[in-house]
């Protein structure tokens, strides 16, 4: 089989993995006019596919042959997809060829489980070793690891990679038992725990001036780990997803949890019939995740016992504000930054701009227009130098109706696959 | 009224600004003009270097000025002098006033230029022109059309990243070249010096085709990050149309197919072993 055919099969095999960050790497450059590659900590998207996703890394499976039978996965052993296998040298060559043309930031390598966890990890690690040691490659390397692999192999993976990750895939064991019988949640958590400890151990600390020398002696380790959860394959509600994310951020200091809407694959399993991917739900989970990481919200604030799922029509921050009207209005000329973060339509950047400006003059509504705050969203919740909302004049239900899209007439169309309306905000990551 | 022709770069502007400040010329009395515009009035040469005043500005202003200096419009010189005047006339905190008109103009120019630089880092595509087996330094060349005159601002990035190969990046404004020792600049060129294809293009296009998930088409999201103006220099962009056109059918096939039956686990010692692991 030629390289072209292998790329087709093994990129197809890799595309459903959203946990493929290329940021947060340790800064490094090609040394002394040889070798190739640099990592500057932020990561670059070198292209975008028509699904709106960024191509940053060359994302491949070493092989899509797999012993496991995870029902959501295109590569499960029961699937009838074509199988292929790269040699480590083929992947090394492709990475270098693509990198030198500035197609990619580096390599994201994963693999089906063949023979055993250790055997598979050895092959994956060999690719990274060869890139680093034989070719002086200083680009980004992200390796997928297997929780059951030996500590020595995980240490080696961490030595060569900027980031390593294990996909938790589903938020609870019960779901794994049904859909991914070979996977085990507590083993995954345990592995994440020991990787987290290694990352912390090797992390340079400003308070310890002698760290660099010690590091050189001990070698280096990846600077972050991430994971992915598939949304819409099992019956877990959003609260379960967010609690699991909170568990991973809090206990193992993960850099990122990715949410991946379960999406049709070429060969469905009997246990998991295909549906259209729940893209809006995925988007709301990302927004909720963002609130947890940067805005100081806890899981219990974002979802409640009565409403364990996120509102699909409005974003989770607005949803919280409507449930907690007594918290508002917030005076933007007096409130702390943390309070400003609670105002719907006001992002972290604009909250910072407001605190800077108000040192010099009382901030009024026209200032907010100039820095492009979404006034429609924000005004009912804030006091500015020249605006006072009619307090509780409009109740939360009516306010919600203003923001939520009008109920759409459902059209039945049997000839085409259903198209999904993604809210406009879905294309703008980050602030909301 | 003073008339200043757009300076060639930041250094030249700084000289002009120093002199204007020294003579206490307020920004409303300076007309900044492109050389083409300047036909009616005589040029008012500002040439007395002794008249220079020394003024202190923040690092933030310097970095802002350094970036917006490469803006293609020329309008930055007017806003920069206005901001400088105000900073040196009692508004030292000017840059922290995000809703101020001058600040807003300068910051949005800065944002456009930073984005332009970022997109150049992302979308330059090198094509190999020579293996150079005798030196071991492969030779690559690329063509790019930036919105602003950013070429020198990107030199550091390309030098660090592609140290081990020789490369040239050609643009209509200016070209830069790296030979392993230093980056040097030459006048703008045209695309005819760059080969139209590369031996890796087909593999790269295959990768692009197969990493795309046809079940979640979001064309707007793609175009907001990779606007069409870049497509003509991206080998992968030639198949975008086709990918979008065939995506519905591809997904429909997935939905139509009967699910496949489960296969029993093969005999494998590792699979047996993980069954017995403590969990």
XYZ file of C-alpha atoms in Angstrom:
711
model
C 0.000 0.000 0.000
C 1.445 3.389 -0.916
C 1.754 6.425 1.340
C -1.140 8.199 -0.345
C -3.565 5.369 0.454
C -2.240 5.100 4.004
C -2.754 8.812 4.601
C -6.344 8.522 3.438
C -7.145 5.647 5.782
C -5.195 6.866 8.787
C -6.364 10.477 8.597
C -9.938 9.225 8.324
C -9.154 7.161 11.390
C -7.860 10.167 13.340
C -10.386 12.869 12.456
C -12.851 12.261 15.272
C -10.299 13.066 17.944
C -10.788 16.721 18.897
C -8.218 16.690 21.678
C -5.357 17.793 19.486
C -4.044 21.022 21.014
C -0.875 22.586 19.713
C -0.509 25.320 22.304
C 1.340 25.587 25.558
C 4.545 23.987 24.351
C 7.882 24.914 25.869
C 9.625 27.528 23.749
C 12.307 26.029 21.599
C 14.066 26.758 18.330
C 16.140 24.786 15.906
C 19.695 24.816 17.252
C 22.751 26.113 15.441
C 21.504 26.337 11.882
C 20.499 22.720 11.639
C 17.325 20.811 12.165
C 13.967 22.355 11.740
C 11.168 23.632 13.913
C 10.213 25.978 16.671
C 7.544 26.095 19.331
C 6.490 29.450 20.647
C 3.759 28.541 23.083
C 0.692 29.651 21.187
C 0.244 27.311 18.258
C -0.828 28.323 14.763
C -3.723 27.102 12.666
C -2.186 26.501 9.248
C -5.420 25.711 7.504
C -9.137 25.233 8.075
C -11.324 22.499 6.671
C -14.953 23.172 5.642
C -16.079 21.809 9.033
C -14.618 25.002 10.507
C -11.876 23.109 12.306
C -8.330 24.222 12.425
C -5.477 22.157 11.006
C -2.560 22.772 13.248
C -0.902 19.400 13.567
C -0.534 16.480 11.217
C -3.085 14.265 12.956
C -2.645 10.584 12.207
C -3.034 7.138 13.628
C 0.027 4.944 13.378
C -2.379 2.107 12.661
C -6.141 1.762 12.749
C -5.952 -1.936 13.548
C -7.423 -2.194 17.043
C -8.157 -4.882 19.601
C -10.787 -2.777 21.360
C -14.426 -2.551 20.450
C -15.515 0.988 21.341
C -18.872 1.402 19.651
C -18.567 5.099 18.893
C -15.243 4.568 17.151
C -14.589 4.194 13.438
C -11.621 1.961 14.243
C -13.276 -0.543 16.613
C -12.452 -4.153 15.795
C -16.039 -4.804 14.623
C -15.890 -2.046 12.029
C -15.391 -3.003 8.408
C -13.217 -0.025 7.482
C -10.028 -0.682 5.547
C -7.001 -1.105 7.773
C -3.517 0.270 7.270
C -0.329 0.686 9.165
C 2.463 3.209 8.915
C 5.997 2.332 9.846
C 7.444 4.829 12.340
C 9.868 6.005 9.625
C 7.026 6.804 7.223
C 5.383 9.062 9.799
C 8.707 10.741 10.583
C 9.276 11.494 6.901
C 5.743 12.828 6.370
C 6.007 15.068 9.415
C 9.283 16.557 8.203
C 8.055 16.984 4.625
C 4.856 18.716 5.755
C 6.610 20.807 8.360
C 9.218 22.137 5.939
C 6.446 23.378 3.648
C 4.763 25.154 6.567
C 1.632 23.011 6.286
C 1.659 22.143 10.007
C 2.986 22.974 13.493
C 4.002 19.413 14.200
C 2.589 15.961 14.775
C -0.350 14.588 16.692
C 0.042 10.837 16.847
C -2.330 8.249 18.171
C -2.809 4.569 17.448
C -5.206 1.668 17.589
C -4.239 -0.846 20.274
C -2.265 -3.666 18.691
C -0.871 -6.672 20.559
C -0.675 -4.804 23.894
C -0.632 -1.339 25.398
C 3.139 -1.411 25.785
C 3.838 -2.668 22.286
C 1.623 0.084 20.853
C 3.199 2.797 22.983
C 6.683 1.669 21.960
C 5.835 2.249 18.306
C 4.310 5.644 18.998
C 7.251 6.729 21.148
C 9.713 5.581 18.490
C 8.266 8.119 16.039
C 8.743 10.941 18.536
C 12.223 9.744 19.473
C 13.359 9.619 15.887
C 11.979 13.084 15.140
C 13.731 14.600 18.145
C 16.984 12.650 18.172
C 17.661 11.672 14.559
C 16.317 14.848 12.940
C 16.696 17.620 15.535
C 12.991 18.314 15.161
C 11.853 21.185 17.417
C 8.228 21.404 16.266
C 5.268 20.455 18.400
C 4.615 16.814 19.259
C 1.406 15.651 20.870
C 1.199 11.949 21.724
C -1.866 10.013 22.713
C -1.077 7.659 25.561
C -2.704 4.489 26.794
C -3.530 4.352 30.508
C -2.385 0.724 30.751
C 1.074 1.427 29.278
C 4.062 1.094 31.596
C 5.356 4.074 33.590
C 8.660 3.893 31.698
C 6.945 4.291 28.343
C 4.777 7.150 29.573
C 7.912 8.831 30.912
C 9.545 8.453 27.503
C 6.463 9.801 25.736
C 6.543 12.784 28.067
C 10.219 13.336 27.427
C 9.750 13.738 23.672
C 6.281 15.306 23.538
C 5.034 18.797 24.289
C 1.683 17.448 25.274
C 0.331 14.027 26.085
C -3.261 13.078 26.418
C -5.525 10.203 27.285
C -9.097 10.347 26.071
C -11.592 9.652 28.797
C -14.275 9.475 26.014
C -17.317 9.074 28.284
C -17.912 10.707 31.655
C -18.958 7.647 33.671
C -17.985 3.992 33.974
C -21.524 2.804 33.372
C -21.427 4.320 29.884
C -17.990 2.884 29.180
C -19.199 -0.593 30.220
C -21.871 -0.400 27.584
C -20.002 1.349 24.765
C -16.289 0.828 25.377
C -16.005 -2.389 27.375
C -12.186 -2.459 27.380
C -11.879 1.025 28.840
C -11.810 1.777 32.514
C -12.426 5.142 34.099
C -10.463 4.678 37.294
C -7.387 3.401 35.445
C -7.592 6.434 33.159
C -7.894 8.782 36.129
C -4.980 7.097 37.826
C -2.797 7.500 34.738
C -3.818 11.153 34.422
C -2.879 11.609 38.051
C 0.634 10.289 37.603
C 1.133 12.269 34.382
C -0.105 15.385 36.204
C 2.466 14.821 38.951
C 5.286 14.505 36.416
C 4.205 17.669 34.631
C 4.183 19.555 37.930
C 7.545 18.096 38.952
C 9.279 19.278 35.803
C 7.539 22.606 35.543
C 10.027 25.459 35.942
C 9.273 27.492 39.042
C 10.240 31.093 39.442
C 10.565 30.606 43.192
C 13.309 28.013 42.743
C 16.192 29.680 40.968
C 18.188 26.451 40.645
C 15.433 24.637 38.758
C 16.931 24.895 35.276
C 20.098 23.040 36.206
C 18.186 20.308 37.956
C 15.958 20.000 34.955
C 18.842 19.541 32.623
C 20.037 16.675 34.773
C 16.665 14.996 34.911
C 15.586 15.778 31.387
C 12.309 17.357 30.416
C 8.687 16.418 30.436
C 5.611 17.497 28.470
C 4.085 20.762 29.654
C 0.437 19.765 29.571
C -2.210 17.077 29.201
C -5.683 17.192 27.732
C -8.583 14.850 27.066
C -11.767 14.441 25.067
C -15.335 13.449 25.966
C -17.841 12.360 23.313
C -21.170 14.116 23.631
C -24.399 12.481 22.566
C -23.246 8.855 22.431
C -24.419 7.923 25.927
C -27.292 9.126 28.100
C -25.174 11.277 30.436
C -26.582 14.733 31.038
C -24.603 17.967 30.832
C -24.156 18.139 34.604
C -22.382 14.769 34.470
C -20.064 16.018 31.721
C -19.260 19.220 33.556
C -18.736 17.464 36.882
C -16.283 15.122 35.204
C -14.515 18.076 33.603
C -14.356 19.792 36.993
C -12.887 16.606 38.465
C -10.152 16.500 35.789
C -9.296 20.212 35.951
C -9.315 20.220 39.732
C -7.609 16.941 40.582
C -5.180 16.450 37.724
C -4.714 20.015 36.469
C -5.641 19.180 32.896
C -5.061 22.030 30.469
C -8.076 21.324 28.342
C -11.088 19.083 28.176
C -12.469 18.831 24.647
C -16.076 17.987 23.899
C -16.749 16.179 20.662
C -20.289 15.787 19.353
C -20.831 12.161 18.394
C -20.768 12.302 14.640
C -21.742 9.782 11.955
C -18.928 7.370 11.137
C -18.646 5.274 7.997
C -19.650 2.012 9.671
C -22.143 2.262 12.533
C -22.437 -0.139 15.435
C -25.696 -1.891 16.298
C -25.465 -0.513 19.818
C -25.104 3.068 18.698
C -27.233 4.104 15.734
C -26.101 7.209 13.881
C -27.674 10.590 14.519
C -26.831 14.129 13.457
C -24.064 15.473 15.671
C -25.434 17.617 18.554
C -23.383 20.658 17.592
C -25.322 23.214 19.627
C -25.019 21.101 22.755
C -21.291 20.724 22.125
C -21.025 24.511 21.766
C -22.901 25.145 25.031
C -20.618 22.706 26.851
C -17.576 24.599 25.594
C -19.121 27.845 26.834
C -19.848 26.298 30.227
C -16.321 24.908 30.388
C -14.999 28.398 29.631
C -17.079 29.826 32.487
C -15.560 27.276 34.847
C -11.999 27.941 33.800
C -11.866 31.702 33.306
C -14.926 33.282 34.905
C -14.973 31.579 38.287
C -18.261 29.684 37.942
C -18.748 26.358 39.674
C -20.528 23.384 38.104
C -23.418 23.813 40.560
C -24.037 27.317 39.321
C -24.054 26.381 35.648
C -26.473 23.469 35.970
C -28.981 22.769 38.711
C -30.709 19.675 40.071
C -33.891 20.743 38.311
C -32.085 21.611 35.073
C -29.145 19.230 34.671
C -28.864 20.116 30.973
C -27.741 23.413 29.515
C -30.280 25.622 27.812
C -29.708 25.151 24.076
C -31.323 28.468 23.120
C -29.294 30.857 25.269
C -25.735 30.750 26.534
C -25.028 29.433 30.045
C -23.895 32.795 31.399
C -27.126 34.504 30.416
C -29.010 31.504 31.690
C -27.351 31.881 35.119
C -28.084 35.610 35.143
C -31.762 35.005 34.439
C -31.950 32.486 37.296
C -30.216 34.936 39.637
C -31.833 38.278 39.003
C -31.292 39.393 42.623
C -27.564 39.603 41.815
C -28.233 42.452 39.358
C -27.988 45.214 38.294
C -24.219 45.503 38.654
C -22.675 48.976 38.651
C -19.789 48.785 36.183
C -18.105 51.806 37.762
C -17.909 50.196 41.194
C -18.103 46.424 40.954
C -15.067 44.153 41.289
C -13.726 42.488 38.181
C -15.187 39.155 39.325
C -18.624 40.774 39.488
C -18.156 42.292 36.009
C -17.463 38.791 34.709
C -21.000 37.871 35.714
C -22.631 40.375 33.370
C -23.983 38.662 30.240
C -22.375 39.946 27.062
C -19.276 41.191 28.854
C -16.090 39.203 28.263
C -12.835 39.083 30.182
C -11.088 41.545 27.854
C -13.837 44.134 28.015
C -14.129 43.800 31.796
C -10.421 44.639 31.954
C -10.886 47.609 29.623
C -13.675 48.934 31.835
C -11.610 48.717 35.023
C -8.802 50.580 33.236
C -11.047 53.315 31.890
C -13.013 53.939 35.087
C -9.844 55.033 36.853
C -9.966 58.128 34.677
C -13.655 58.820 34.095
C -17.078 57.343 34.820
C -17.766 54.810 32.097
C -21.003 55.428 30.227
C -23.011 53.480 27.703
C -21.377 55.184 24.711
C -17.963 53.955 25.914
C -19.344 50.431 25.897
C -20.542 50.843 22.328
C -17.053 51.894 21.271
C -15.441 48.821 22.824
C -18.185 46.689 21.263
C -19.982 45.300 24.264
C -23.149 43.495 23.249
C -25.553 46.049 24.724
C -28.676 44.106 23.932
C -27.457 41.411 26.275
C -25.675 43.501 28.851
C -27.835 46.582 29.475
C -30.656 44.967 31.459
C -28.034 43.746 33.932
C -25.840 46.790 34.488
C -25.721 50.336 35.758
C -23.495 52.707 33.795
C -22.779 56.398 34.317
C -25.840 57.258 32.278
C -28.001 54.166 32.416
C -30.081 52.547 35.110
C -32.096 49.471 34.070
C -35.742 49.482 34.953
C -35.289 47.209 37.883
C -37.101 43.907 37.525
C -39.582 45.595 35.295
C -39.098 42.831 32.799
C -39.235 39.390 34.363
C -36.749 36.675 33.498
C -39.140 34.749 31.290
C -39.785 37.781 29.113
C -36.080 38.599 28.981
C -35.319 35.055 27.947
C -37.817 35.364 25.119
C -35.937 38.408 23.844
C -32.682 36.457 23.507
C -33.836 32.986 22.542
C -34.393 32.339 18.833
C -38.076 32.191 17.908
C -39.473 28.666 17.770
C -38.862 27.463 14.229
C -41.332 25.670 12.031
C -39.943 22.196 11.628
C -39.615 21.201 8.032
C -39.669 17.614 7.094
C -37.262 16.781 4.352
C -36.672 13.173 3.521
C -34.213 13.563 0.709
C -31.460 15.324 2.583
C -29.746 14.725 5.836
C -31.051 17.160 8.413
C -29.036 20.339 8.501
C -28.166 21.821 11.832
C -28.573 25.469 12.671
C -25.600 26.524 14.672
C -25.967 29.815 16.526
C -23.865 32.570 15.062
C -21.920 32.770 18.273
C -20.651 29.255 17.624
C -18.071 30.535 15.209
C -16.594 32.941 17.668
C -14.651 31.102 20.300
C -13.760 32.731 23.536
C -15.545 35.709 24.933
C -19.260 35.960 25.228
C -0.260 74.539 8.370
C 2.625 72.093 8.213
C 2.601 69.508 5.473
C 4.404 66.224 6.027
C 4.827 63.596 3.384
C 4.268 60.089 4.737
C 7.575 58.945 6.190
C 9.150 55.698 4.942
C 9.045 54.065 8.335
C 8.981 54.532 12.056
C 12.460 56.044 12.334
C 11.708 58.724 9.800
C 8.372 59.482 11.461
C 10.104 59.772 14.832
C 12.453 62.408 13.450
C 9.520 64.372 12.049
C 7.496 64.015 15.221
C 10.391 65.148 17.379
C 10.791 68.289 15.433
C 7.077 69.058 15.339
C 6.900 68.555 19.080
C 9.928 70.740 19.658
C 8.206 73.512 17.778
C 4.969 72.836 19.655
C 2.995 72.268 16.467
C -0.395 70.864 17.508
C -1.725 67.902 15.506
C -4.556 69.932 13.972
C -1.965 72.039 12.194
C -0.192 69.138 10.525
C -1.380 67.666 7.298
C -0.035 64.174 6.620
C -0.106 63.378 2.933
C 0.927 60.603 0.610
C 3.458 61.674 -2.051
C 0.745 61.263 -4.736
C -1.689 63.542 -2.933
C 0.872 66.239 -2.532
C 0.537 68.220 -5.755
C -0.993 71.528 -4.746
C 1.106 72.611 -1.830
C 4.766 73.082 -1.557
C 6.432 70.608 0.714
C 7.331 72.051 4.009
C 10.628 70.365 4.728
C 11.300 69.579 8.337
C 15.011 69.236 8.386
C 16.556 70.863 11.392
C 17.839 67.983 13.534
C 19.100 70.353 16.211
C 15.593 71.404 16.958
C 14.795 67.904 18.232
C 13.209 67.631 21.590
C 13.494 64.583 23.755
C 10.334 63.139 25.046
C 9.591 60.026 26.994
C 6.839 57.640 26.046
C 5.872 54.269 27.446
C 7.085 50.951 26.074
C 3.490 50.230 25.199
C 3.338 53.259 22.900
C 6.639 52.335 21.260
C 5.482 48.824 20.558
C 2.162 50.121 19.222
C 3.976 52.617 16.984
C 6.382 49.964 15.780
C 3.507 47.769 14.661
C 1.156 50.341 13.126
C 4.075 51.908 11.248
C 3.736 49.178 8.599
C 0.054 49.930 7.917
C -0.436 50.322 4.205
C -2.928 53.220 4.382
C -0.554 55.876 5.736
C -3.317 57.078 8.072
C -1.341 55.805 11.057
C 1.051 58.779 10.948
C -1.771 61.215 11.657
C -3.143 59.153 14.560
C 0.305 58.437 15.948
C 1.167 62.124 16.087
C -2.179 62.982 17.673
C -1.649 60.302 20.310
C 1.927 61.402 20.886
C 0.848 65.006 21.292
C -1.799 64.097 23.822
C 0.509 61.754 25.757
C 3.094 64.506 26.044
C 0.462 67.150 26.874
C -1.058 65.873 30.056
C -2.639 62.568 28.997
C 0.052 60.051 29.879
C -2.620 57.436 30.509
C -4.140 57.867 27.035
C -3.563 54.284 25.888
C -5.637 52.882 28.745
C -8.714 54.710 27.451
C -10.044 52.008 25.153
C -13.080 54.038 24.059
C -11.018 57.070 22.954
C -11.165 57.750 19.208
C -7.400 57.979 18.593
C -6.697 54.957 20.757
C -9.451 53.054 19.049
C -8.050 53.819 15.572
C -4.505 52.884 16.525
C -5.496 49.723 18.379
C -7.655 48.534 15.542
C -4.820 49.143 13.067
C -2.555 47.211 15.411
C -5.060 44.382 15.547
C -5.273 44.175 11.750
C -1.512 44.084 11.420
C -1.096 41.448 14.101
C -3.684 39.347 12.338
C -1.903 39.886 9.031
C 1.370 38.737 10.580
C -0.315 35.747 12.163
C -1.904 34.762 8.856
C 1.432 35.092 7.079
C 3.023 32.757 9.647
C 0.145 30.361 9.014
C -0.462 30.493 5.267
C 2.966 30.812 3.654
C 3.513 27.596 1.698
C 7.063 26.672 0.811
C 7.857 24.847 -2.403
C 11.061 22.946 -2.797
C 13.243 24.115 -5.665
C 16.486 22.245 -5.017
C 17.798 19.440 -2.824
C 21.356 20.820 -2.851
C 22.932 17.461 -1.923
C 26.423 19.039 -1.931
C 25.604 21.454 0.912
C 22.828 19.437 2.574
C 20.713 22.587 2.701
C 17.489 22.150 0.772
C 16.234 25.265 -1.012
C 12.605 26.420 -0.660
C 10.670 29.363 -2.013
C 7.239 30.802 -1.229
C 4.928 33.499 -2.564
C 2.703 35.568 -0.277
C 0.623 38.747 -0.551
C 0.263 40.411 2.838
C -2.229 43.241 3.411
C 0.354 45.450 5.089
C 4.115 45.924 4.764
C 4.874 43.305 7.382
C 7.671 41.294 5.772
C 10.479 42.437 8.117
C 8.241 41.811 11.133
C 7.943 38.154 10.190
C 11.646 37.488 9.591
C 12.357 36.329 13.137
C 9.647 33.716 13.077
C 10.699 32.145 9.783
C 14.369 32.259 10.657
C 13.872 30.439 13.947
C 11.500 27.888 12.535
C 13.207 27.036 9.258
C 16.822 27.370 10.352
C 18.025 24.180 8.721
C 16.942 25.000 5.188
C 17.539 27.837 2.773
C 14.417 29.760 1.885
C 13.084 32.818 0.130
C 9.701 34.412 0.710
C 8.663 36.642 -2.170
C 5.996 39.319 -1.881
C 4.997 42.269 -4.079
C 6.509 44.737 -1.544
C 9.690 43.101 -0.463
C 11.391 39.704 -0.505
C 13.428 38.023 2.197
C 16.001 35.282 1.989
C 17.715 33.025 4.521
C 20.920 31.145 3.837
C 21.661 29.765 7.284
C 23.724 32.812 8.247
C 21.521 35.841 7.896
C 18.235 37.127 6.533
C 18.567 39.646 3.752
C 15.943 41.715 1.981
C 15.488 42.561 -1.696
C 12.843 44.600 -3.567
C 9.422 43.167 -4.334
C 9.031 40.512 -7.003
C 6.261 38.746 -8.845
C 4.929 35.258 -8.590
C 6.605 33.961 -11.733
C 9.750 33.164 -9.727
C 7.886 30.595 -7.643
C 7.082 27.132 -8.994
C 3.344 26.517 -9.273
C 3.418 23.159 -7.498
C 5.349 21.021 -5.056
C 5.929 17.271 -4.926
C 4.084 17.085 -1.573
C 0.944 18.949 -2.708
C -0.991 15.795 -3.565
C -0.259 14.097 -0.247
C -1.180 17.275 1.587
C -4.456 17.552 -0.314
C -5.261 13.918 0.495
C -4.635 14.654 4.126
C -6.873 17.731 3.990
C -9.635 15.764 2.285
C -9.603 12.979 4.825
C -9.192 14.975 8.021
C -12.378 16.873 7.093
C -15.546 15.639 8.786
C -18.388 15.905 6.235
C -20.998 15.492 8.978
C -20.309 18.917 10.478
C -19.997 21.412 7.660
C -19.522 24.981 8.939
C -18.438 27.027 5.989
C -18.703 30.395 7.703
C -16.488 29.273 10.547
C -13.858 28.189 8.020
C -14.035 31.411 6.019
C -13.893 33.738 8.991
C -10.484 32.277 9.837
C -9.314 31.521 6.300
C -10.894 34.171 4.044
C -11.080 33.494 0.326
C -8.371 36.042 -0.476
C -5.794 33.546 0.808
C -7.097 30.599 -1.143
C -5.211 31.199 -4.376
C -1.881 30.507 -2.690
C -3.024 27.493 -0.657
C -2.736 24.167 -2.516
C -5.456 22.566 -0.359
C -8.008 25.278 -1.177
C -8.481 23.881 -4.691
C -10.612 21.017 -3.312
C -12.754 22.992 -0.838
C -15.663 23.410 -3.237
C -15.743 19.742 -4.079
C -15.578 18.712 -0.403
C -18.538 20.904 0.442
C -20.525 19.749 -2.581
C -20.121 16.042 -1.826
C -20.436 16.178 1.964
C -24.231 15.695 2.105
C -24.081 12.610 -0.049
C -21.176 11.128 1.918
C -23.065 11.471 5.182
C -26.285 10.157 3.652
C -24.393 6.976 2.714
C -23.258 6.574 6.315
C -26.846 6.868 7.533
C -28.150 4.423 4.944
C -25.692 1.650 5.688
C -26.821 -1.206 7.888
C -24.892 -1.310 11.150
C -22.297 -4.052 11.162
C -22.536 -6.946 13.587
C -20.157 -7.153 16.526
C -17.052 -9.274 16.197
C -15.886 -11.403 19.075
C -12.665 -10.456 20.792
C -9.674 -12.277 19.297
C -7.512 -14.508 21.473
C -5.080 -12.077 22.995
C -3.136 -12.257 26.229
C -3.296 -8.507 26.806
C -7.105 -8.395 26.483
C -7.340 -11.242 29.005
C -4.978 -9.439 31.320
C -6.864 -6.122 31.420
C -10.059 -7.966 32.308
C -8.389 -9.014 35.527
C -6.773 -5.698 36.395
C -8.051 -4.081 39.560
C -10.216 -1.105 38.729
